mmCIF file with all atom_site columns, C-alpha atoms in Angstrom:
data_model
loop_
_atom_site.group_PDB
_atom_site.id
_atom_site.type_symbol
_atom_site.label_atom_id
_atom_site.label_alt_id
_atom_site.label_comp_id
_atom_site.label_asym_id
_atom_site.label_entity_id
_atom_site.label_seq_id
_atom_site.pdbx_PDB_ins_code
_atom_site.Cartn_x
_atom_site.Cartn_y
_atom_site.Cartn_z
_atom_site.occupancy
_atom_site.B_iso_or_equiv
_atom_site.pdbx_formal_charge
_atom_site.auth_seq_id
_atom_site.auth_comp_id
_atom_site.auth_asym_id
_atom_site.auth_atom_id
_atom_site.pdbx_PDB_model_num
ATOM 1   C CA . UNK A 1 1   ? 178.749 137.461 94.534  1.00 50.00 ? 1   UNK A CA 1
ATOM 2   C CA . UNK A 1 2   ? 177.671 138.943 91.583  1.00 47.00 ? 2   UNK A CA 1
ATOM 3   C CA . UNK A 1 3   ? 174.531 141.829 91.226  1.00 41.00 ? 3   UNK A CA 1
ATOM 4   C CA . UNK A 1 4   ? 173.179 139.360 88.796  1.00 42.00 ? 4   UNK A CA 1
ATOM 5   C CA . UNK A 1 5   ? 173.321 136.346 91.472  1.00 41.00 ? 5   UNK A CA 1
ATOM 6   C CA . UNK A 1 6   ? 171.690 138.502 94.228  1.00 38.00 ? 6   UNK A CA 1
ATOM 7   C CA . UNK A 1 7   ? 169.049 139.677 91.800  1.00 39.00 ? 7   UNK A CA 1
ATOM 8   C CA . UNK A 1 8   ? 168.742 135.834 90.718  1.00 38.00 ? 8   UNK A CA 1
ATOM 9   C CA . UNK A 1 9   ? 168.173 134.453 93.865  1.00 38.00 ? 9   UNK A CA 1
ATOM 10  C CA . UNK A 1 10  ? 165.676 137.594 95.092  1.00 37.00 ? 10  UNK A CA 1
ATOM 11  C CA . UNK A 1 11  ? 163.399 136.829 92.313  1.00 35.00 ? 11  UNK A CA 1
ATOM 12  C CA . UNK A 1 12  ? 163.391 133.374 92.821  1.00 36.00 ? 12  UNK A CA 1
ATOM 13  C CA . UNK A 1 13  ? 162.654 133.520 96.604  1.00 36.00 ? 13  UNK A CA 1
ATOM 14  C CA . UNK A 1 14  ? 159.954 135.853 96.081  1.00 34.00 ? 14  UNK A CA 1
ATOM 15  C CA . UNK A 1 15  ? 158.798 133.580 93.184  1.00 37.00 ? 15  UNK A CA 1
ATOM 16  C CA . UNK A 1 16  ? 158.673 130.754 95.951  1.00 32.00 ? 16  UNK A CA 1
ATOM 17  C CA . UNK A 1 17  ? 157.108 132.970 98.746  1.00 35.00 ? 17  UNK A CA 1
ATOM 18  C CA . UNK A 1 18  ? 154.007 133.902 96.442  1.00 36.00 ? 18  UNK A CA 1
ATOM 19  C CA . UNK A 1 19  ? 153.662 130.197 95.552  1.00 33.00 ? 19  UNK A CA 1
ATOM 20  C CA . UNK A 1 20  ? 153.494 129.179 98.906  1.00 32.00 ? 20  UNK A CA 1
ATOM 21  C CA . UNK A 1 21  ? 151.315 131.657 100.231 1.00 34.00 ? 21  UNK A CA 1
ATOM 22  C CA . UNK A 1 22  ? 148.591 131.226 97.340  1.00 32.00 ? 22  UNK A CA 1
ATOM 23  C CA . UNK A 1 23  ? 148.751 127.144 97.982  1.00 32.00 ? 23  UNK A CA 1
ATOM 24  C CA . UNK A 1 24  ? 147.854 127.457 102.585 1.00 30.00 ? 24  UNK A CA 1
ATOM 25  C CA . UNK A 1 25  ? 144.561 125.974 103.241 1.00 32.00 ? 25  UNK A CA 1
ATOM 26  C CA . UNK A 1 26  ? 142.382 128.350 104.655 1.00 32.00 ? 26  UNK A CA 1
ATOM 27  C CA . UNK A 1 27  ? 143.930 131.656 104.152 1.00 29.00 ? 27  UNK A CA 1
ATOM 28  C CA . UNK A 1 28  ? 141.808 134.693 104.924 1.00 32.00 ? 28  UNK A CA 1
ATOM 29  C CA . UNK A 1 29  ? 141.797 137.776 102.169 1.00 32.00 ? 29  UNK A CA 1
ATOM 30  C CA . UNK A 1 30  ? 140.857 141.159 103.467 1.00 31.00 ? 30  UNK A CA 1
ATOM 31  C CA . UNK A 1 31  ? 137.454 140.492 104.517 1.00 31.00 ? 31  UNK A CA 1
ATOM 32  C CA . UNK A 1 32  ? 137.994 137.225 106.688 1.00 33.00 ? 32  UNK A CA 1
ATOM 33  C CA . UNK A 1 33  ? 136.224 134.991 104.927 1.00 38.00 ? 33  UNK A CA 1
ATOM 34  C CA . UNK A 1 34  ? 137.881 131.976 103.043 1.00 44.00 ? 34  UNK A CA 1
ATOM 35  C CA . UNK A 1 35  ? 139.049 132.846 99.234  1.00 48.00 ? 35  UNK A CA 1
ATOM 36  C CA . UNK A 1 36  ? 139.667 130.913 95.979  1.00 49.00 ? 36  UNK A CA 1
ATOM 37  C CA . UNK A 1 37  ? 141.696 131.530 93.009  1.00 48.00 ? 37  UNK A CA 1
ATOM 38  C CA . UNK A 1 38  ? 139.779 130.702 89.762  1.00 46.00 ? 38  UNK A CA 1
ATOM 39  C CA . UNK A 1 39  ? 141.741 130.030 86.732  1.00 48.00 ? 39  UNK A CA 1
ATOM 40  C CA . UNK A 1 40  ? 141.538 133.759 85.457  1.00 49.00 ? 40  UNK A CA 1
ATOM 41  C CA . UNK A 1 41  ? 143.603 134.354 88.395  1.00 50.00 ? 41  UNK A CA 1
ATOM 42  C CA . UNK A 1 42  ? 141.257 136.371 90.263  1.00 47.00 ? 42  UNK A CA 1
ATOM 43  C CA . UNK A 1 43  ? 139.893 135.175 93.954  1.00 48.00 ? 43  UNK A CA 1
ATOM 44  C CA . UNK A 1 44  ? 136.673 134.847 94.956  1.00 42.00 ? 44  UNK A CA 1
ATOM 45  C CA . UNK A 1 45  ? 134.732 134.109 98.306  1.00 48.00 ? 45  UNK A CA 1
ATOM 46  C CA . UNK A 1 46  ? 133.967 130.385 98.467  1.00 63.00 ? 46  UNK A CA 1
ATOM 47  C CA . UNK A 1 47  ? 130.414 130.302 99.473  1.00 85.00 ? 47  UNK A CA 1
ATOM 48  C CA . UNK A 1 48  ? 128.135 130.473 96.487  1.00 94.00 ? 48  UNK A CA 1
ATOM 49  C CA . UNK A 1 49  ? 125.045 132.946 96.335  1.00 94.00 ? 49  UNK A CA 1
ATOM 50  C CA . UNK A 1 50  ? 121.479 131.441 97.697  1.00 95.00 ? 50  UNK A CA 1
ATOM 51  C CA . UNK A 1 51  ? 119.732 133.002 94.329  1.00 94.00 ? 51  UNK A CA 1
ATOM 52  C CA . UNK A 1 52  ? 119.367 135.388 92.119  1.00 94.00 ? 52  UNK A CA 1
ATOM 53  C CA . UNK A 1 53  ? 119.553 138.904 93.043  1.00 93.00 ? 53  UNK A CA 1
ATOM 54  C CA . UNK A 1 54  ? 116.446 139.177 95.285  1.00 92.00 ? 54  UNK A CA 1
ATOM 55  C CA . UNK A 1 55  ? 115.055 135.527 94.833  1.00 95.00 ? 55  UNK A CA 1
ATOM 56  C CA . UNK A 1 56  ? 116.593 133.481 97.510  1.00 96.00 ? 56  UNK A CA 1
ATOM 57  C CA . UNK A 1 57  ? 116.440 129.156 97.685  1.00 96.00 ? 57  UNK A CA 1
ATOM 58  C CA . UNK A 1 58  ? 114.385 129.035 101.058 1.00 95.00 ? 58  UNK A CA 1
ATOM 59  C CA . UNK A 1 59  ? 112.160 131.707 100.381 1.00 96.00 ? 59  UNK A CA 1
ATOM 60  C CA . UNK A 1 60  ? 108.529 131.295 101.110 1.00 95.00 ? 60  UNK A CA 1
ATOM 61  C CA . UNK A 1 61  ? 105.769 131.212 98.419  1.00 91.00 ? 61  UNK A CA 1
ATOM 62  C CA . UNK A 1 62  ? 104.634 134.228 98.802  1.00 92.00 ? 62  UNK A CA 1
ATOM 63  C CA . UNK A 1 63  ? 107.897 136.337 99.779  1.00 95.00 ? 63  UNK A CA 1
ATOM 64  C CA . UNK A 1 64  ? 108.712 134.932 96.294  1.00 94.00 ? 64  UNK A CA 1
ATOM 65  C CA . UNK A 1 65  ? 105.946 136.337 94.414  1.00 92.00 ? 65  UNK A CA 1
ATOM 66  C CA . UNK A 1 66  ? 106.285 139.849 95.916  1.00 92.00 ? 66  UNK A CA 1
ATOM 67  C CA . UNK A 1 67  ? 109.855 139.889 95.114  1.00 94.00 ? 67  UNK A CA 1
ATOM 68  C CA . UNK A 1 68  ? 109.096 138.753 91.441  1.00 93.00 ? 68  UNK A CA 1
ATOM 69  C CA . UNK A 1 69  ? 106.563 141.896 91.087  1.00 91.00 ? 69  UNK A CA 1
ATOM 70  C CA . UNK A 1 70  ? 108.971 144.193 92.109  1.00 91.00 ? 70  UNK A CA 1
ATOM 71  C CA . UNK A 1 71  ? 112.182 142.584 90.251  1.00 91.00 ? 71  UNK A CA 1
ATOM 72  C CA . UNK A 1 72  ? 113.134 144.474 86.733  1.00 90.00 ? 72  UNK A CA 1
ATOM 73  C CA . UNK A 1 73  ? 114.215 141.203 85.099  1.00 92.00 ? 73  UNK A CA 1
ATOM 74  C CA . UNK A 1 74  ? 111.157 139.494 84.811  1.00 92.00 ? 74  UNK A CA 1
ATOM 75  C CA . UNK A 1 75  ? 107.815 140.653 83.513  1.00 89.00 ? 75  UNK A CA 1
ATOM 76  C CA . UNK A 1 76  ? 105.609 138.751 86.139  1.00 88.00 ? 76  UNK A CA 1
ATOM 77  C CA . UNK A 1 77  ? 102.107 139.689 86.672  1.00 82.00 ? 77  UNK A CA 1
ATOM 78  C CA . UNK A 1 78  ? 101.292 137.348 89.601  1.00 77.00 ? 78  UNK A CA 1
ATOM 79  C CA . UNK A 1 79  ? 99.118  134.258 90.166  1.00 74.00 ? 79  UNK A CA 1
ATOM 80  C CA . UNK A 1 80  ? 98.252  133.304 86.593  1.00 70.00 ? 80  UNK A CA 1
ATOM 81  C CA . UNK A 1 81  ? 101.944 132.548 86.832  1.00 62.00 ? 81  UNK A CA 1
ATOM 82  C CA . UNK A 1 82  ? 101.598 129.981 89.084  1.00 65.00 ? 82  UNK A CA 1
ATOM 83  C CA . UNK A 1 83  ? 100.711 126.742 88.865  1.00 67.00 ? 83  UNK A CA 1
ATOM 84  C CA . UNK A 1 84  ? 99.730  123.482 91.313  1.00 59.00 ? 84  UNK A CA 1
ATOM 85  C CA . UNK A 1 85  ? 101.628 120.340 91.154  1.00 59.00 ? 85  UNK A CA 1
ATOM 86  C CA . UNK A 1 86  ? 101.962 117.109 92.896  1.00 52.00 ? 86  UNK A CA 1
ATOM 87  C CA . UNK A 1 87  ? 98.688  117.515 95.227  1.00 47.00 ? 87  UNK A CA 1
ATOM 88  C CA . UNK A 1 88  ? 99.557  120.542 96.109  1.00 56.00 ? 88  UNK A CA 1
ATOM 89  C CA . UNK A 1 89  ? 102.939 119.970 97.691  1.00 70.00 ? 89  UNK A CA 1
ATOM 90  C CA . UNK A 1 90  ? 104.686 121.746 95.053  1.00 77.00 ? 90  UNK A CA 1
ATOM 91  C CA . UNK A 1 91  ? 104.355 125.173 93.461  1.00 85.00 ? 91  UNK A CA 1
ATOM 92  C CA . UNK A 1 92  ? 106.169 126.330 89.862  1.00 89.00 ? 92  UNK A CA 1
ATOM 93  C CA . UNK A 1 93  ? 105.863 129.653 89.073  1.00 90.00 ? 93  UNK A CA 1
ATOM 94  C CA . UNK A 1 94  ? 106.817 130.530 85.315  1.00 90.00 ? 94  UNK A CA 1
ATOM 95  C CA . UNK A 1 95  ? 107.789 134.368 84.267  1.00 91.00 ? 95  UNK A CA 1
ATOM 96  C CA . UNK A 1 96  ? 109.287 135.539 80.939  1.00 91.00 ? 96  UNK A CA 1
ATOM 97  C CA . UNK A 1 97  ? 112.157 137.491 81.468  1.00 92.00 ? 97  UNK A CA 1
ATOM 98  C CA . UNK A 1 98  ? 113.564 140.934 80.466  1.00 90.00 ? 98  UNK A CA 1
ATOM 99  C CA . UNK A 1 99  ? 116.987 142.026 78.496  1.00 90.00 ? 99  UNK A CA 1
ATOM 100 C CA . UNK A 1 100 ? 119.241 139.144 79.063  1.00 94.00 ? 100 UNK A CA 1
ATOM 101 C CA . UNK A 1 101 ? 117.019 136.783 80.467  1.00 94.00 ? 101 UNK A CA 1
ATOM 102 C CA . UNK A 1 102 ? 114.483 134.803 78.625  1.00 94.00 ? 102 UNK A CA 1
ATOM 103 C CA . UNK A 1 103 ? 112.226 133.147 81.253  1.00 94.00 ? 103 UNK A CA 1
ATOM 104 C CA . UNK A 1 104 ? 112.799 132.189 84.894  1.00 94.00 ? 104 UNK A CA 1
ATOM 105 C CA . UNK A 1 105 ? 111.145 128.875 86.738  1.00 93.00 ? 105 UNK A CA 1
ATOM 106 C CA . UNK A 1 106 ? 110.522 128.707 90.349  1.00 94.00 ? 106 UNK A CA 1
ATOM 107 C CA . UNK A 1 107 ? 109.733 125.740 91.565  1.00 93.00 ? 107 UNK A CA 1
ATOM 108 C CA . UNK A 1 108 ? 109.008 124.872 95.523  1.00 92.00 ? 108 UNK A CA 1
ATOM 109 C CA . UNK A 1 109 ? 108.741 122.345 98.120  1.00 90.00 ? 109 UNK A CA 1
ATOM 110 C CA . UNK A 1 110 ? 105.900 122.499 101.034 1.00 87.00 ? 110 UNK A CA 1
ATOM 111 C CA . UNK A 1 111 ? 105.799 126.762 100.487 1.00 89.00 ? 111 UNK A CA 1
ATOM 112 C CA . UNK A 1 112 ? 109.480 126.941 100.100 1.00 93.00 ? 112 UNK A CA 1
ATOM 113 C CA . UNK A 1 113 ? 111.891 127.937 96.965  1.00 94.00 ? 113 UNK A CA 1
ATOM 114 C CA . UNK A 1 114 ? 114.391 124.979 96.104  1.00 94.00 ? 114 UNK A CA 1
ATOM 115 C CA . UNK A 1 115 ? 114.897 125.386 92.526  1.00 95.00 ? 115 UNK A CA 1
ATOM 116 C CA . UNK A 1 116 ? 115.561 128.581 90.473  1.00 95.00 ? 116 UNK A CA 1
ATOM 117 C CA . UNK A 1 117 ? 116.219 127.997 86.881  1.00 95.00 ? 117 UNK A CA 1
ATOM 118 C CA . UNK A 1 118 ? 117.095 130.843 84.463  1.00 95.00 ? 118 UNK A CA 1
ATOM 119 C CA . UNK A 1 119 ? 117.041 130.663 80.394  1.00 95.00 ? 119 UNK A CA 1
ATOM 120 C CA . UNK A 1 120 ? 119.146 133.704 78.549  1.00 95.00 ? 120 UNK A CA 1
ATOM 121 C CA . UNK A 1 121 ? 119.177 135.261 75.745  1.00 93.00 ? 121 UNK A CA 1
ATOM 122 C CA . UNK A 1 122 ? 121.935 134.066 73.298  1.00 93.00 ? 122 UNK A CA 1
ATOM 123 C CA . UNK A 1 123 ? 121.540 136.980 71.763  1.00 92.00 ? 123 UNK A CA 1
ATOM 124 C CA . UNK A 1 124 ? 122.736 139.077 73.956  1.00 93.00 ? 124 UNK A CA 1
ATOM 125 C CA . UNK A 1 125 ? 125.214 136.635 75.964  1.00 93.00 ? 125 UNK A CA 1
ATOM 126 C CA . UNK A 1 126 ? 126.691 133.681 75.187  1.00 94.00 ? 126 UNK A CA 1
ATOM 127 C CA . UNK A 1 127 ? 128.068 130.764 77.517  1.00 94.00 ? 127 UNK A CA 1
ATOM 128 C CA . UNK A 1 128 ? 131.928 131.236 77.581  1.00 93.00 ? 128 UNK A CA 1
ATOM 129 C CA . UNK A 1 129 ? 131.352 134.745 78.867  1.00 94.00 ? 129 UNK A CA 1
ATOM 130 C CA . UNK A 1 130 ? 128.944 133.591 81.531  1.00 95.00 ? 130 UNK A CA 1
ATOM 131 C CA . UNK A 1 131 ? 131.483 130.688 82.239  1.00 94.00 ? 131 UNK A CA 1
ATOM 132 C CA . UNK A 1 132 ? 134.076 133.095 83.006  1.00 94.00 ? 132 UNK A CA 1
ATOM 133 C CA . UNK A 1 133 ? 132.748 135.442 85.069  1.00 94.00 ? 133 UNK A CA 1
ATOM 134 C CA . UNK A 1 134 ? 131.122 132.756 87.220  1.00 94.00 ? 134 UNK A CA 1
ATOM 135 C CA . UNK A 1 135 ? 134.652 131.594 87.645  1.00 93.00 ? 135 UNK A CA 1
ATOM 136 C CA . UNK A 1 136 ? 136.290 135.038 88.187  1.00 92.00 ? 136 UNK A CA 1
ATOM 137 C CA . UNK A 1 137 ? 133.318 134.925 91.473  1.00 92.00 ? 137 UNK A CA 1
ATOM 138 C CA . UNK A 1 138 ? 133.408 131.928 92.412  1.00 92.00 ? 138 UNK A CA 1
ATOM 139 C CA . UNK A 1 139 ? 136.390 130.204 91.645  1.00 92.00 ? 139 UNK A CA 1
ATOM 140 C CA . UNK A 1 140 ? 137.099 126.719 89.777  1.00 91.00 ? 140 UNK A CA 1
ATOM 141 C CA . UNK A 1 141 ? 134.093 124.415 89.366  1.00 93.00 ? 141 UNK A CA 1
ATOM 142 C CA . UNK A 1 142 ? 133.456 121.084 90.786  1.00 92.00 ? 142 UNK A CA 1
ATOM 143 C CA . UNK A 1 143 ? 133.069 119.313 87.488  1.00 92.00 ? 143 UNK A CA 1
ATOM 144 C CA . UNK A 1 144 ? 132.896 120.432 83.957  1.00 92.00 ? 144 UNK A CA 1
ATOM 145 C CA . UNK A 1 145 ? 131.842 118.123 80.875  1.00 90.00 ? 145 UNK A CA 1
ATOM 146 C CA . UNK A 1 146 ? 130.101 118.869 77.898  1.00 89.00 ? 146 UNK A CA 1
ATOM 147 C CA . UNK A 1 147 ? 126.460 119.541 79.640  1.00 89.00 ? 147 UNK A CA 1
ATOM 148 C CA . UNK A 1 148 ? 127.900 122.369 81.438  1.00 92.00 ? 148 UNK A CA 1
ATOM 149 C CA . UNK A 1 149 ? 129.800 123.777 84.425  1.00 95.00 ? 149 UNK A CA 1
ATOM 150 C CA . UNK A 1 150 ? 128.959 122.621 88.297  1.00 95.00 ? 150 UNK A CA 1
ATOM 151 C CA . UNK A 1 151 ? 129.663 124.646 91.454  1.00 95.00 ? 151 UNK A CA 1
ATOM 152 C CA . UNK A 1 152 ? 129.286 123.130 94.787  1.00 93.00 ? 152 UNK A CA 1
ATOM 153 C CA . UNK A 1 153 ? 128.899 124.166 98.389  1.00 92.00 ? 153 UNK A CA 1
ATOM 154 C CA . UNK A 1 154 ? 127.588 122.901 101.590 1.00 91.00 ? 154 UNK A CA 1
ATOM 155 C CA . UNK A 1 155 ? 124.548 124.896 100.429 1.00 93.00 ? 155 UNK A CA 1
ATOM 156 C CA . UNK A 1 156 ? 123.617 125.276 97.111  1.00 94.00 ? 156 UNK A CA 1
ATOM 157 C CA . UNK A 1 157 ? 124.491 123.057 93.830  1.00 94.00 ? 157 UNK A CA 1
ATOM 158 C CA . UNK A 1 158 ? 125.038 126.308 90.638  1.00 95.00 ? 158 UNK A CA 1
ATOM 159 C CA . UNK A 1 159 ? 124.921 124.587 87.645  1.00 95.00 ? 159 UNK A CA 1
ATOM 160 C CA . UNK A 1 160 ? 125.411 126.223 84.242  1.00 95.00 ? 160 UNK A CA 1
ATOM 161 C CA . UNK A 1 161 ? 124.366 124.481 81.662  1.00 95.00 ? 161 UNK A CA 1
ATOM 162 C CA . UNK A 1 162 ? 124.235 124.257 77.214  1.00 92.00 ? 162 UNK A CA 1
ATOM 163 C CA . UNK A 1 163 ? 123.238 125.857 76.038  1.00 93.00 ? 163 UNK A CA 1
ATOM 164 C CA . UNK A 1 164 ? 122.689 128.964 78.358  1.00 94.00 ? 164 UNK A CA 1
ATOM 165 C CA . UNK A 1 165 ? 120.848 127.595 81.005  1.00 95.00 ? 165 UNK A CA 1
ATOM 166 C CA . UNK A 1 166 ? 122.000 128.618 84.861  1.00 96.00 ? 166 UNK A CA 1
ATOM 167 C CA . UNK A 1 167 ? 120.198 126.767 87.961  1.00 95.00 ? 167 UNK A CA 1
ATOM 168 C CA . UNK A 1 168 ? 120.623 127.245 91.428  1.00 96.00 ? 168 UNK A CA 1
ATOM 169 C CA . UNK A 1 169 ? 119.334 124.172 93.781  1.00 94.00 ? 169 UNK A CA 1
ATOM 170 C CA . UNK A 1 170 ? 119.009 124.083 97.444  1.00 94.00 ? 170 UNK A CA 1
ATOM 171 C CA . UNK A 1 171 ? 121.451 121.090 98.447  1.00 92.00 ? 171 UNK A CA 1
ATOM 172 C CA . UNK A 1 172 ? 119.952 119.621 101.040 1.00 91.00 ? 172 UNK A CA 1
ATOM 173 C CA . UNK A 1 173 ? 116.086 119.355 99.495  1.00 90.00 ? 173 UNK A CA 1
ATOM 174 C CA . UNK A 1 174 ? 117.811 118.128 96.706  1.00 84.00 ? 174 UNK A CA 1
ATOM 175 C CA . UNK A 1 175 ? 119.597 115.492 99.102  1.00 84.00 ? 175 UNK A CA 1
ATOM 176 C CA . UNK A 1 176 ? 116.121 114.845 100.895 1.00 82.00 ? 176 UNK A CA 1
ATOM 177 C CA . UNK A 1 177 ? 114.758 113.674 97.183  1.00 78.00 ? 177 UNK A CA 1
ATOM 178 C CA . UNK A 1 178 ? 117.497 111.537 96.855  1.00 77.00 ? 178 UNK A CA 1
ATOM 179 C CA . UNK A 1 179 ? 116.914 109.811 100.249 1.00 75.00 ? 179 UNK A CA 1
ATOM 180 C CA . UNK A 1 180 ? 112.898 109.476 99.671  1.00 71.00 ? 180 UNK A CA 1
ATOM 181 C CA . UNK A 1 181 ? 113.871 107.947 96.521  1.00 71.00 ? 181 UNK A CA 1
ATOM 182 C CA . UNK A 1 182 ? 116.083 105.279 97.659  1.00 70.00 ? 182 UNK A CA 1
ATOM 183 C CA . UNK A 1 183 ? 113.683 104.973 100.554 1.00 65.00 ? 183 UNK A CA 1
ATOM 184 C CA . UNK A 1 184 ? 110.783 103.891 98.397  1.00 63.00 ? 184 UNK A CA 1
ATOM 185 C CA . UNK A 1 185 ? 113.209 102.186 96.040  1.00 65.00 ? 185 UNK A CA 1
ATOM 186 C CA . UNK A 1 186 ? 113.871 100.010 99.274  1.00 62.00 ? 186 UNK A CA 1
ATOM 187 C CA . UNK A 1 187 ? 110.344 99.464  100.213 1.00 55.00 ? 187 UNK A CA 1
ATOM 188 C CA . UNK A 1 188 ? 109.373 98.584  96.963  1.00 55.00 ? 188 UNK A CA 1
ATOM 189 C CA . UNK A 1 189 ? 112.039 95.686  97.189  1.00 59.00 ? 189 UNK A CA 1
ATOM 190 C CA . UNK A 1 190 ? 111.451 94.547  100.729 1.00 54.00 ? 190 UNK A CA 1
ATOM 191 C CA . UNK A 1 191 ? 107.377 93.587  99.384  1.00 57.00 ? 191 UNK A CA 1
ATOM 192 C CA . UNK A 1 192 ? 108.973 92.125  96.319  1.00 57.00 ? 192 UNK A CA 1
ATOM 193 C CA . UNK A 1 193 ? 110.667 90.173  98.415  1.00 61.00 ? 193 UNK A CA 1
ATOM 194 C CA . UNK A 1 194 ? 107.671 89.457  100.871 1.00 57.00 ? 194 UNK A CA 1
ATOM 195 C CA . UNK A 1 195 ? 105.160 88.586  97.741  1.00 50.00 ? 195 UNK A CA 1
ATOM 196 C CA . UNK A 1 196 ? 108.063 85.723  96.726  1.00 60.00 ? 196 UNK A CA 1
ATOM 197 C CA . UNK A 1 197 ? 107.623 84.489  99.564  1.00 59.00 ? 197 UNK A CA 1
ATOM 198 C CA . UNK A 1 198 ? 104.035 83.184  99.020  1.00 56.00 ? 198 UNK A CA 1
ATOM 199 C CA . UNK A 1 199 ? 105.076 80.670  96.009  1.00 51.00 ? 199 UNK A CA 1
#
């Protein structure tokens, strides 16, 4: 057999080896935890973040606050920030932001932080370059269509949207909504249904 043959058929089996290893469910990089390969070619743990930086979904009210106050991004200056919605079930707090970030909202759900929504600066950063490093982290999206770029976890929906808008929402308050909603959706049709009755 010719050199040419061998060094055919070595580069082709190690050509199919690194295929198949990238393509096994569940294989483990260096740290043990589950990885993805995004489309940049670069892996990523699966399991997106709970926030941003110091601001965590699940975070109490005020946990929140004092981590705003201390956080160089935003320019908060405390309860003036805050307002009082639905009878007092549900808290937004509103900060401008610093450098690349515009303003921040912070909305929550009996005391606790469900929705973080962040406005940039198109300025200073534009939306393909924020689409690609959220891939290089966290690996191909759920869904992308021209409102923006979805990431999804057992946790946490990250949604980046036009036209530089990023939001990270707690999945299962977000599925609790959802159920209320069809729950009084029901109800509503179930004394529809009664109120026929009396013609």
């Amino acid at each position: 057999m010719s050199v040419k043959k061998i060094q055919f058929k070595f580069l082709f089996l190690l050509f199919l080896y690194q295929a198949l290893f990238s393509q096994v469910p569940g294989m483990e990089g260096p740290s043990g935890q589950e990885e993805v390969s995004g489309s940049n070619g670069s892996t990523a743990p699966v399991r997106l973040p709970r926030g941003y930086r110091n601001l965590l979904l699940g975070m109490p009210l005020e946990q929140v606050k004092t981590a705003l106050i201390a956080e160089s991004r935003f320019d908060y200056r405390g309860d003036p920030d805050v307002s009082l919605q639905d009878l007092g079930e549900r808290y937004l707090i509103t900060s401008q932001g610093r450098g690349f970030i515009e303003e921040g909202f912070f909305q929550f759900n009996e005391d606790l932080l469900y929705l973080i929504i962040l406005t940039f600066n198109r300025d200073q950063i534009d939306f393909f370059t924020l689409q690609q490093d959220l891939i290089g982290k966290y690996g191909d999206p759920r869904d992308i269509s021209p409102d923006g770029t979805v990431w999804e976890d057992e946790d946490v929906i990250l949604t980046l949207e036009y036209p530089l808008t990023l939001k990270y929402l707690d999945k299962k308050t977000f599925q609790g909504f959802l159920e209320d909603a069809r729950a009084k959706e029901g109800f509503t049709e179930i004394t529809r249904e009664e109120f026929l009755k009396d013609f």
